[in-house]
Short mmCIF file of C-alpha atoms in Angstrom, two decimals:
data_model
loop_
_atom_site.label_atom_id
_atom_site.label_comp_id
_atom_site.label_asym_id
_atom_site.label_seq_id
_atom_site.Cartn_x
_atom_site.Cartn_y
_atom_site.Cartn_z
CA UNK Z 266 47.71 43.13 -74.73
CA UNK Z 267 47.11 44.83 -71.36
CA UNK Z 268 42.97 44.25 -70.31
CA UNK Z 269 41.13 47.61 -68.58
CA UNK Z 270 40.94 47.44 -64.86
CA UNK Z 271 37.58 46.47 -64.57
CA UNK Z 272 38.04 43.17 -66.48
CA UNK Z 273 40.71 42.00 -64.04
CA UNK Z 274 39.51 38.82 -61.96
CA UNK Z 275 39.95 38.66 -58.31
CA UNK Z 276 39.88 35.55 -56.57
CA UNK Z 277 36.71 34.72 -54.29
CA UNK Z 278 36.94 34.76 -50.86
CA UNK Z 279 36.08 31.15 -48.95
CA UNK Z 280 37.12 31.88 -45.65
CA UNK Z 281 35.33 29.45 -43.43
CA UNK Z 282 35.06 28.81 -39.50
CA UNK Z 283 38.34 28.45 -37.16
CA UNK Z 284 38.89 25.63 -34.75
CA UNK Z 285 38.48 28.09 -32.04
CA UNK Z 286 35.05 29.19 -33.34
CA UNK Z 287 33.41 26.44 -33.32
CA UNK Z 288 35.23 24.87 -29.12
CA UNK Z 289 33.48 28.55 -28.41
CA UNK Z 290 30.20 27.34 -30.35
CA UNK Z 291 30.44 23.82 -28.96
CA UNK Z 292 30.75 24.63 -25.22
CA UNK Z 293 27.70 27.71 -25.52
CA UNK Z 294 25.68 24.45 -26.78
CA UNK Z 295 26.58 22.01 -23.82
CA UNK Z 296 26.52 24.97 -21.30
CA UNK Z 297 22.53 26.00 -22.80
CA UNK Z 298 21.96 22.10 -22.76
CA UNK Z 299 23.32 21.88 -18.94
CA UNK Z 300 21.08 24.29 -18.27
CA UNK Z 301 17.88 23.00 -19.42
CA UNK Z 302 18.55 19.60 -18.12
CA UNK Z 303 19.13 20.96 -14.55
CA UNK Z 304 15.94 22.65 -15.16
CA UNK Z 305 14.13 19.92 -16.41
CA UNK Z 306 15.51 17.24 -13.62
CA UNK Z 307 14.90 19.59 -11.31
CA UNK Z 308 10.72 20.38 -11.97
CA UNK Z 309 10.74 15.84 -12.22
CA UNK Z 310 12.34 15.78 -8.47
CA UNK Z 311 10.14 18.24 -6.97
CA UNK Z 312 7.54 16.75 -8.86
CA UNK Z 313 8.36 13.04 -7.45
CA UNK Z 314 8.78 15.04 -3.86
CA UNK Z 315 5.71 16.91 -4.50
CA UNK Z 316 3.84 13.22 -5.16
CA UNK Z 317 5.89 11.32 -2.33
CA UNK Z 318 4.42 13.95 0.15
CA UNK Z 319 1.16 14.02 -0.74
CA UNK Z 320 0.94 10.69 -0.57
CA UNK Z 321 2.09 10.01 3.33
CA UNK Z 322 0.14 12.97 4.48
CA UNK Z 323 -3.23 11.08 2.94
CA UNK Z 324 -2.17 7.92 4.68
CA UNK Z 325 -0.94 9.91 8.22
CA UNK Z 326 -4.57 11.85 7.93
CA UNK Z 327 -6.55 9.03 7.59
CA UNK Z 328 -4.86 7.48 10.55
CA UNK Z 329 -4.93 10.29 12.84
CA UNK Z 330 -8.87 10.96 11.59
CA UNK Z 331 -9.74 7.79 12.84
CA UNK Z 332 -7.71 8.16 15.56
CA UNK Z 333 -8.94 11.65 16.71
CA UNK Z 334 -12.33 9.75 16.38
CA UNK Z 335 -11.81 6.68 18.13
CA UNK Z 336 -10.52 8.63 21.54
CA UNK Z 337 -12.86 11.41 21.34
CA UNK Z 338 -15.68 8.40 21.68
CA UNK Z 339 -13.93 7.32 24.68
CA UNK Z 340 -16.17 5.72 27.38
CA UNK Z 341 -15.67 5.53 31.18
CA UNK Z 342 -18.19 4.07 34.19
CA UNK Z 343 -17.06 4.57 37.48
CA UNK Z 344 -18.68 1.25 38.25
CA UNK Z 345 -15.56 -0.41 37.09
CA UNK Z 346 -12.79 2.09 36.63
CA UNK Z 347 -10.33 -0.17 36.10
CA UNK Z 348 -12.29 -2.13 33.08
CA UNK Z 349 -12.48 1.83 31.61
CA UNK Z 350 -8.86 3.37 32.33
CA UNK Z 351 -6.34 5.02 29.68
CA UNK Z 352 -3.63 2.82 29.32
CA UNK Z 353 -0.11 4.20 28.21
CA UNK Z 354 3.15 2.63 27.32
CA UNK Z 355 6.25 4.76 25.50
CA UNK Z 356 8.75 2.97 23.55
CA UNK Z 357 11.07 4.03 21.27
CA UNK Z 358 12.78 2.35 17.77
CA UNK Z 359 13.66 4.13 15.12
CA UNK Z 360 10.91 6.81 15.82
CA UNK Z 361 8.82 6.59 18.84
CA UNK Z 362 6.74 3.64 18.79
CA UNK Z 363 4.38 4.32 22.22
CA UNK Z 364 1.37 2.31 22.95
CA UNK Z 365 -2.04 3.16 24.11
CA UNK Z 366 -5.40 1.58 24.83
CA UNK Z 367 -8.71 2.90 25.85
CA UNK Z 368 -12.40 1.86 25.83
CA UNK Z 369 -14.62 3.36 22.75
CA UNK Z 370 -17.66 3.15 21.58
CA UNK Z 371 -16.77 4.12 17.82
CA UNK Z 372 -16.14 1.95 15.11
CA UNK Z 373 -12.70 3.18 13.43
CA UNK Z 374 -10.25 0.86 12.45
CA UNK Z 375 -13.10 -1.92 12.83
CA UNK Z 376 -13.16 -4.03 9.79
CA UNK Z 377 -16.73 -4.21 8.37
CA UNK Z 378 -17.14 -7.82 9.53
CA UNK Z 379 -15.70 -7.10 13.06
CA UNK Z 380 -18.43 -8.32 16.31
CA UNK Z 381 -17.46 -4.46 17.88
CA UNK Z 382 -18.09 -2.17 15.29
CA UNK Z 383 -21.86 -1.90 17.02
CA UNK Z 384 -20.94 -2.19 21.07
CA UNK Z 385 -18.34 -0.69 23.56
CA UNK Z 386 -14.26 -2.35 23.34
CA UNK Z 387 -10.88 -1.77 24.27
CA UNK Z 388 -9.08 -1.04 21.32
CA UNK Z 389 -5.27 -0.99 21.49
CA UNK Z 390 -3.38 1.10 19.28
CA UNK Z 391 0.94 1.22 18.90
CA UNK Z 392 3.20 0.63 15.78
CA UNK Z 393 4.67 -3.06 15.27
CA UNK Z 394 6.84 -4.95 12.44
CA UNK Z 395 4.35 -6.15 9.86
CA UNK Z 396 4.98 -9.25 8.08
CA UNK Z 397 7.04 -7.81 5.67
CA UNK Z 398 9.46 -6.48 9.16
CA UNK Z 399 8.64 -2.62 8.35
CA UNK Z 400 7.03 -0.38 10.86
CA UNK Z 401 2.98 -0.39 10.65
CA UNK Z 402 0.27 1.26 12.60
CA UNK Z 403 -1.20 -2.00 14.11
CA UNK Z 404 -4.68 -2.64 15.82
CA UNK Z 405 -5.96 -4.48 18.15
CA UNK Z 406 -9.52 -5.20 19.70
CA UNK Z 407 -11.46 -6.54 22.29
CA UNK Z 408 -14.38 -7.11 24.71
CA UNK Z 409 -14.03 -3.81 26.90
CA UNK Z 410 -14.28 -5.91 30.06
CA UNK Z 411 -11.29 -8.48 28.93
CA UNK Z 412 -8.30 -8.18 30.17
CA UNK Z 413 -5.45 -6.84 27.67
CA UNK Z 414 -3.15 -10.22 28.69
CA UNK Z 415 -5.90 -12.60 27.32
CA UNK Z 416 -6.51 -10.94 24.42
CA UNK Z 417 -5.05 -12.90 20.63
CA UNK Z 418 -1.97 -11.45 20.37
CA UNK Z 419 -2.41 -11.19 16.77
CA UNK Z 420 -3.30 -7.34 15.45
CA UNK Z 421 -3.78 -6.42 12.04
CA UNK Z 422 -2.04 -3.54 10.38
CA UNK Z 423 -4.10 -0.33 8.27
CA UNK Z 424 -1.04 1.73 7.48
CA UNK Z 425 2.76 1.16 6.30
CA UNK Z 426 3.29 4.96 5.84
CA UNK Z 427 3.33 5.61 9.33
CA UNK Z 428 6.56 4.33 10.95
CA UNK Z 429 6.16 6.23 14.20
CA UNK Z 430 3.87 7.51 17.25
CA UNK Z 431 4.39 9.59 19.81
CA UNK Z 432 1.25 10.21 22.92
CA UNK Z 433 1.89 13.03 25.30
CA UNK Z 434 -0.80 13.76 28.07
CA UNK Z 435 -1.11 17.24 29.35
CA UNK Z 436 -0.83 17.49 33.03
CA UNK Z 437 -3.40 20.46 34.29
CA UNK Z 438 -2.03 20.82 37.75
CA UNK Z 439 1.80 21.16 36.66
CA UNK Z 440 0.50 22.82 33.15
CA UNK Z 441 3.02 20.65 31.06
CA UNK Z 442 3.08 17.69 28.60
CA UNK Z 443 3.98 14.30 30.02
CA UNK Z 444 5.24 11.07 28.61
CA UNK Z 445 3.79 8.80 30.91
CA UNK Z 446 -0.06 8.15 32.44
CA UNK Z 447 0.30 6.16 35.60
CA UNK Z 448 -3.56 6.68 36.71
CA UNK Z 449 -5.18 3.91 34.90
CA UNK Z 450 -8.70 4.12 36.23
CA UNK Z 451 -8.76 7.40 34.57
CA UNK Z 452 -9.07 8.59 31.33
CA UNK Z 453 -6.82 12.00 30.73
CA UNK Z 454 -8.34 15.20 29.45
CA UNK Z 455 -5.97 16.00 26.77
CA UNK Z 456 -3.75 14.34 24.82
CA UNK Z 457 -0.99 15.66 21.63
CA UNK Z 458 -0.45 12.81 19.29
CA UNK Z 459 2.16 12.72 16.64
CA UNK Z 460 2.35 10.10 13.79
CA UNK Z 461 5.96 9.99 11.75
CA UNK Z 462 6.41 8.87 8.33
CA UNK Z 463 9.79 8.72 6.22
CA UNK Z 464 11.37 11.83 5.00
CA UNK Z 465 10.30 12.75 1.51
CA UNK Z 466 14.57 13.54 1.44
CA UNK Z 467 17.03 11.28 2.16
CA UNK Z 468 18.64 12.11 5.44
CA UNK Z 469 16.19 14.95 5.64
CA UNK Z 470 13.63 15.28 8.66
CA UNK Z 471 10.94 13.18 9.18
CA UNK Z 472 7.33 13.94 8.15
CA UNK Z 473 5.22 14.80 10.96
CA UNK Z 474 1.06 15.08 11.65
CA UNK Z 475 0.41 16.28 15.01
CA UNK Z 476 -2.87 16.26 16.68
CA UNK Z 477 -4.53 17.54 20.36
CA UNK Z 478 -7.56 15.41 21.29
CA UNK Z 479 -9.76 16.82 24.00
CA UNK Z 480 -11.82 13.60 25.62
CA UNK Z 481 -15.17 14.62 26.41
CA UNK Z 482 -16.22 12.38 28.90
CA UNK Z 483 -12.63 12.32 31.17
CA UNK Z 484 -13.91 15.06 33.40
CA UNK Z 485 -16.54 12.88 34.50
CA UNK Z 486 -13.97 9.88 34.93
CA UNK Z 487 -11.47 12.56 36.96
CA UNK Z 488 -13.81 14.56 39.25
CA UNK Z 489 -15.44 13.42 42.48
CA UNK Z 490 -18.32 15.16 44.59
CA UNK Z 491 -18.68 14.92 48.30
CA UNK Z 492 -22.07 13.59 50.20
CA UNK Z 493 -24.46 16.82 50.95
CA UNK Z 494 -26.23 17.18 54.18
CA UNK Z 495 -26.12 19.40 56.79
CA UNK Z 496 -22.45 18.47 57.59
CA UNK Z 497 -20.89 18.55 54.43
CA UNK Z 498 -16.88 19.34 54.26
CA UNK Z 499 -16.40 18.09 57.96
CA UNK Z 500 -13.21 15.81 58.11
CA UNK Z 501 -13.54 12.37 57.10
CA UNK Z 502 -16.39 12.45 54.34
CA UNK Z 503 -16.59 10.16 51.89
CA UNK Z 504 -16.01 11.30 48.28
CA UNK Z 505 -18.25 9.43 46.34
CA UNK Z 506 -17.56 9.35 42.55
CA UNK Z 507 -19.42 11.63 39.95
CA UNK Z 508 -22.10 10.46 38.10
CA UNK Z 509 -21.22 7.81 35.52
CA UNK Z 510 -20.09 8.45 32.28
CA UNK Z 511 -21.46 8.19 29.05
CA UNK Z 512 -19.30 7.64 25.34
CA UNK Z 513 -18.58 10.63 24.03
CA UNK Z 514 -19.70 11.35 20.31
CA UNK Z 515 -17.06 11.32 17.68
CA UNK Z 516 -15.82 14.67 16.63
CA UNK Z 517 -12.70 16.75 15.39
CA UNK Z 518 -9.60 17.79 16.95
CA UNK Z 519 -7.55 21.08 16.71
CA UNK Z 520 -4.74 20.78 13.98
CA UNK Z 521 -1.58 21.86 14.11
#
């Protein structure tokens, strides 16, 4: 017995996926997966970076604030213009470490308990090996009519972000920045500092605040008048000094 057409059963088809399907299927997952992973790691690092930064620049701020502060407050008498003179010394380590002391009348970096916080000091300011042997700003004070040689050797430290510091004066006569400050009984008129603090990448530049501090009172400490009279400007006056300084009043500096 033959059966009609239409009763004849045809097998079903199960044709499933080859092996080449699913290596194609398999590496479009890892590829999307690479992707978002670079992404991902990517938004974390800058993220980290982002953090890192922020971090030293509120450190280097607060140091150059009070900084900024402490030598715009600078004091001079021409009484004793050695007792009052801007001191300079440049050294170098890994970053520049220079060295500089001056006479102020403003209480940053004083510790709360510290005798100067209310009357005039020297105040010496450089970076130094902390106890732990990593560059720190370090501070020292003292009596502004001491000499720096008998003063405790011991400083203490306010900031192991900042691994460097760099003090250039600017020199009005030559217009240009120098390195060194050999007149001591004077106080200079304007000064660039620079505070460095570890790159954020590794091997990548270091991060920088710079700084220019105008000193109020140094024009007073720099200038000199002659005697009046009826004679004045005939060879062989005197200069007498200017009248004496006073401590200037803490204010801001232009920012880079």
């Amino acid at each position: 017995m033959i059966l009609p057409a239409s009763r004849v059963s045809r097998p079903v088809s199960r044709r499933g996926f080859t092996l080449l399907e699913m290596l194609v299927a398999l590496a479009i997952l890892a590829l999307a997966f690479a992707v978002i992973w670079s992404t991902f790691s990517a938004t974390v690092t800058a993220w980290q970076r982002g953090g890192d930064l922020l971090d030293e620049l509120r450190h280097g701020d607060f140091v150059a604030e009070q900084l900024v502060s402490a030598l715009r407050s600078a004091a001079f008498f021409t009484s004793s213009p050695d007792k009052y003179g801007f001191r300079m010394k440049t050294r170098n380590q890994t970053y520049p470490a220079d060295q500089i002391s001056w006479v102020t009348s403003s209480t940053a970096f004083m510790p709360p308990d510290s005798p100067f916080r209310q009357s005039l000091h020297r105040i010496v300011f450089s970076v130094e090996s902390d106890p732990e042997g990593d560059p720190a700003v370090a501070i020292r004070a003292m009596p502004h009519l001491m000499d720096e040689d008998e003063v405790d050797d011991t400083p203490w430290f306010v900031s192991s972000e900042v691994k460097g510091f760099k003090c250039r004066v600017y020199d009005f006569e030559e217009e240009s920045w120098k390195t060194d400050w050999e007149d001591t009984n004077s106080i200079p008129r304007l000064l660039e500092i620079t505070l460095y603090m570890d790159p954020v990448e590794k091997y990548g530049p270091p991060v920088t605040l710079q700084r220019l501090v105008e000193i109020p009172v140094a024009p007073t400490s720099t200038n000199a008048v002659k005697m009046g009279g009826p004679e004045e400007g005939r060879e062989g006056d005197a200069e007498q000094p200017a009248e004496t300084g006073e401590p200037a009043a803490d204010g801001d500096s232009t920012t880079f």
